[in-house]
Tab-separated table of C-alpha atoms and ligand atoms in Angstrom:
chain	number	residue	atom	x	y	z
U	6	MET	CA	0.081	0.001	-0.042
U	7	PRO	CA	1.328	3.485	-0.889
U	8	ASN	CA	1.681	6.346	1.543
U	9	ILE	CA	-1.212	8.804	1.661
U	10	GLN	CA	-1.661	12.470	2.141
U	11	VAL	CA	-4.289	14.013	4.510
U	12	HIS	CA	-4.390	17.749	4.502
U	13	ASP	CA	-0.761	18.801	4.810
U	14	LYS	CA	0.688	15.642	6.238
U	15	LEU	CA	2.033	12.285	4.941
U	16	PHE	CA	0.962	9.043	6.443
U	17	GLU	CA	2.332	5.419	5.943
U	18	PRO	CA	0.403	2.102	6.012
U	19	TYR	CA	0.317	0.734	9.628
U	20	LEU	CA	-2.604	-1.783	10.156
U	21	SER	CA	-4.226	-3.538	7.152
U	22	ALA	CA	-7.963	-3.971	6.899
U	23	ASP	CA	-7.479	-7.685	7.310
U	24	GLU	CA	-5.502	-7.419	10.548
U	25	ILE	CA	-8.159	-4.955	11.860
U	26	ILE	CA	-11.116	-7.193	11.020
U	27	LYS	CA	-9.491	-10.278	12.443
U	28	LYS	CA	-8.842	-8.448	15.767
U	29	VAL	CA	-12.343	-7.193	15.840
U	30	SER	CA	-13.583	-10.818	15.486
U	31	ASN	CA	-11.388	-11.925	18.344
U	32	ILE	CA	-12.695	-9.209	20.663
U	33	ALA	CA	-16.220	-10.014	19.602
U	34	SER	CA	-15.753	-13.702	20.454
U	35	SER	CA	-14.537	-12.861	23.917
U	36	LEU	CA	-17.554	-10.588	24.516
U	37	ASN	CA	-19.902	-13.138	23.134
U	38	GLU	CA	-18.572	-15.506	25.747
U	39	ASP	CA	-18.219	-13.150	28.681
U	40	TYR	CA	-21.676	-11.472	28.347
U	41	GLU	CA	-23.913	-14.419	27.462
U	42	GLY	CA	-27.260	-14.026	29.277
U	43	LYS	CA	-26.378	-10.540	30.486
U	44	ARG	CA	-27.881	-8.384	27.758
U	45	PRO	CA	-24.985	-5.847	27.722
U	46	LEU	CA	-25.540	-2.247	26.688
U	47	PHE	CA	-22.716	-0.909	24.445
U	48	ILE	CA	-21.992	2.746	24.528
U	49	ALA	CA	-20.035	3.840	21.423
U	50	ILE	CA	-18.193	7.071	21.523
U	51	LEU	CA	-18.692	9.253	18.451
U	52	ASN	CA	-17.189	10.286	16.186
U	53	GLY	CA	-14.082	8.154	15.989
U	54	ALA	CA	-15.554	4.789	17.145
U	55	PHE	CA	-18.390	4.554	14.739
U	56	MET	CA	-16.620	2.129	12.247
U	57	PHE	CA	-15.176	-0.058	15.054
U	58	ALA	CA	-18.478	-0.129	16.816
U	59	SER	CA	-20.304	-1.139	13.621
U	60	ASP	CA	-17.960	-3.877	12.734
U	61	LEU	CA	-17.719	-5.179	16.357
U	62	PHE	CA	-21.561	-5.090	16.882
U	63	LYS	CA	-22.195	-7.122	13.806
U	64	GLN	CA	-20.124	-9.904	15.291
U	65	ILE	CA	-22.028	-9.873	18.615
U	66	LYS	CA	-24.274	-12.844	18.539
U	67	ILE	CA	-25.839	-12.635	22.052
U	68	ASP	CA	-28.768	-10.252	22.999
U	69	ALA	CA	-27.234	-6.761	23.263
U	70	GLU	CA	-28.122	-3.137	22.871
U	71	ILE	CA	-26.072	-0.222	21.626
U	72	CYS	CA	-26.352	3.591	21.907
U	73	PHE	CA	-24.045	6.455	21.079
U	74	ILE	CA	-22.628	9.496	22.810
U	75	LYS	CA	-20.463	12.225	21.397
U	76	LEU	CA	-17.427	13.340	23.326
U	77	ALA	CA	-14.482	15.323	21.870
U	78	SER	CA	-11.050	16.394	23.140
U	79	TYR	CA	-9.031	16.737	19.939
U	80	LYS	CA	-8.095	19.517	17.699
U	81	GLY	CA	-5.715	18.701	14.861
U	82	THR	CA	-3.052	16.163	15.849
U	83	LYS	CA	-2.847	17.304	19.574
U	84	SER	CA	-5.372	16.676	22.423
U	85	SER	CA	-6.912	19.966	23.424
U	86	GLY	CA	-7.112	18.667	26.983
U	87	GLN	CA	-10.837	19.665	27.161
U	88	VAL	CA	-13.514	17.044	26.997
U	89	ILE	CA	-16.918	18.175	25.738
U	90	THR	CA	-20.172	16.248	25.709
U	91	ALA	CA	-21.841	17.176	22.403
U	92	ILE	CA	-24.497	14.421	22.405
U	93	GLY	CA	-25.476	13.071	25.820
U	94	LEU	CA	-26.737	9.717	27.083
U	95	ASP	CA	-30.459	8.878	26.929
U	96	MET	CA	-30.365	5.396	28.546
U	97	ASP	CA	-30.847	4.267	32.087
U	98	LEU	CA	-27.699	2.571	33.177
U	99	PHE	CA	-28.845	1.319	36.581
U	100	ASN	CA	-28.041	-2.402	37.101
U	101	ARG	CA	-27.009	-2.785	33.365
U	102	HIS	CA	-23.807	-4.351	32.084
U	103	ILE	CA	-22.069	-1.473	30.348
U	104	ILE	CA	-19.352	-1.865	27.688
U	105	ILE	CA	-17.811	1.389	26.285
U	106	ILE	CA	-16.510	1.267	22.806
U	107	GLU	CA	-13.635	3.625	22.068
U	108	ASP	CA	-11.494	3.908	18.907
U	109	ILE	CA	-8.360	4.881	20.762
U	110	VAL	CA	-7.226	5.676	24.230
U	111	ASP	CA	-4.449	8.315	24.085
U	112	THR	CA	-3.903	10.459	27.281
U	113	GLY	CA	-6.868	8.639	28.953
U	114	LYS	CA	-8.459	12.060	29.647
U	115	THR	CA	-11.710	11.378	27.782
U	116	MET	CA	-12.434	8.203	29.662
U	117	ASN	CA	-11.284	9.777	32.883
U	118	VAL	CA	-13.962	12.426	32.641
U	119	PHE	CA	-16.688	10.121	31.353
U	120	LEU	CA	-16.353	7.020	33.608
U	121	PRO	CA	-17.383	8.725	36.779
U	122	GLN	CA	-20.551	10.074	35.185
U	123	LEU	CA	-21.449	6.526	34.320
U	124	LYS	CA	-20.508	5.045	37.596
U	125	ASN	CA	-22.952	7.537	39.256
U	126	GLN	CA	-25.788	5.752	37.521
U	127	GLN	CA	-24.748	2.421	39.317
U	128	PRO	CA	-24.345	0.008	36.434
U	129	ALA	CA	-23.977	-3.693	37.320
U	130	SER	CA	-20.611	-3.588	35.592
U	131	LEU	CA	-18.510	-1.292	33.537
U	132	LYS	CA	-15.887	-2.324	31.012
U	133	ILE	CA	-13.941	-0.651	28.238
U	134	VAL	CA	-13.205	-1.965	24.772
U	135	ALA	CA	-10.715	0.038	22.681
U	136	LEU	CA	-9.269	-0.771	19.327
U	137	LEU	CA	-6.011	1.104	19.873
U	138	HIS	CA	-4.074	2.163	22.931
U	139	LYS	CA	-0.999	4.504	23.112
U	140	PRO	CA	0.428	3.693	26.554
U	141	GLU	CA	3.395	6.023	26.097
U	142	SER	CA	1.027	9.053	26.061
U	143	SER	CA	-1.048	7.881	29.056
U	144	ILE	CA	-1.532	10.657	31.589
U	145	TYR	CA	-4.665	9.321	33.380
U	146	PRO	CA	-4.134	5.664	34.149
U	147	LEU	CA	-6.934	3.496	32.759
U	148	GLN	CA	-7.680	-0.201	32.616
U	149	ILE	CA	-8.678	-1.245	29.096
U	150	ASP	CA	-10.534	-4.550	29.450
U	151	TYR	CA	-10.636	-5.583	25.739
U	152	LEU	CA	-7.857	-4.126	23.501
U	153	GLY	CA	-7.197	-4.399	19.893
U	154	PHE	CA	-3.620	-3.030	19.423
U	155	THR	CA	-0.984	-1.369	21.492
U	156	ILE	CA	0.642	1.296	19.302
U	157	PRO	CA	3.458	3.787	19.694
U	158	ASN	CA	2.864	7.482	20.436
U	159	LYS	CA	2.299	8.452	16.807
U	160	PHE	CA	-0.723	10.085	15.298
U	161	VAL	CA	-2.944	7.711	13.258
U	162	VAL	CA	-5.804	8.129	10.864
U	163	GLY	CA	-8.274	5.733	9.094
U	164	TYR	CA	-10.921	3.251	10.216
U	165	GLY	CA	-13.027	6.076	11.763
U	166	LEU	CA	-10.065	8.104	13.022
U	167	ASP	CA	-9.562	11.492	11.488
U	168	TYR	CA	-7.008	14.311	11.093
U	169	ASP	CA	-9.042	17.515	11.179
U	170	GLY	CA	-12.171	15.828	9.743
U	171	LEU	CA	-10.437	13.840	6.997
U	172	GLY	CA	-9.377	10.171	6.732
U	173	ARG	CA	-12.291	8.436	8.564
U	174	ASN	CA	-13.391	6.605	5.497
U	175	ILE	CA	-10.159	4.652	4.928
U	176	ALA	CA	-10.439	0.951	5.690
U	177	GLU	CA	-6.822	0.632	6.901
U	178	ILE	CA	-5.028	2.535	9.641
U	179	TYR	CA	-2.106	4.854	8.577
U	180	LYS	CA	0.590	6.399	10.823
U	181	LEU	CA	2.038	9.878	10.558
U	182	ILE	CA	5.479	10.087	8.960
U	183	ASP	CA	7.560	12.671	10.859
P	221	IMP	P1	-7.676	10.868	25.134
P	221	IMP	O1	-8.753	11.666	25.838
P	221	IMP	O2	-6.414	11.769	25.021
P	221	IMP	O3	-7.476	9.486	25.529
P	221	IMP	O4	-7.980	10.863	23.587
P	221	IMP	C1	-8.963	10.043	23.156
P	221	IMP	C2	-9.679	10.633	21.814
P	221	IMP	O5	-8.705	11.408	21.017
P	221	IMP	C3	-9.949	9.369	20.933
P	221	IMP	O6	-11.221	8.885	21.180
P	221	IMP	C4	-9.773	9.979	19.535
P	221	IMP	O7	-10.986	10.549	19.072
P	221	IMP	C5	-8.710	11.068	19.703
P	221	IMP	N1	-7.422	10.589	19.275
P	221	IMP	C6	-6.403	10.234	20.104
P	221	IMP	N2	-5.313	9.826	19.355
P	221	IMP	C7	-5.697	9.975	18.048
P	221	IMP	C8	-4.863	9.628	16.823
P	221	IMP	O8	-3.729	9.240	16.788
P	221	IMP	N3	-5.637	9.935	15.681
P	221	IMP	C9	-6.940	10.399	15.622
P	221	IMP	N4	-7.571	10.628	16.795
P	221	IMP	C10	-6.978	10.445	17.997
P	222	MG	MG1	-12.837	9.315	19.971
């Protein structure tokens, strides 16, 4: 696969569509096993997680629900440090088994702001599934219960992830060349 340009920056191939889909299936198998009979509620974080959430949810074969919320903390290729709730939660979480679907955990700030809000509603359990994790840039420690790939501290685009709005529609994941 050739390098690609998004806005002013060059990116090189990093994870193929095939590698991603295989990993998504593995995660789904674990979830199907762990949540059998529990009717979990998935909460996918927009915008970035929409593609991962869609592929993952198709592979969930047990009874399960999904809803979406919109949080944002990114401007360009750097975290702005501020987390805004743009679309809120309209579900009752009390006594439910909650699984958060994130595209990528970077500093951990987004989850750190969001998790206490969910815990307030006293869910029966609360777990996180993330496709990507950049442990080197972790500021807020966080346990990721189901993880796709650990990646270096490099900006990535594709498979739902954007650089200033572009790149979400790419089926692979590309890494910034610096
Ligand atoms: P955190 O709050 O710093 O953990 O950042 C999490 C959010 O920032 C993710 O849900 C993404 O939307 C975005 N993000 C973090 N790293 C990247 C990246 O490399 N590419 C695109 N978006 C990213
Ligand atoms: Mg996101």
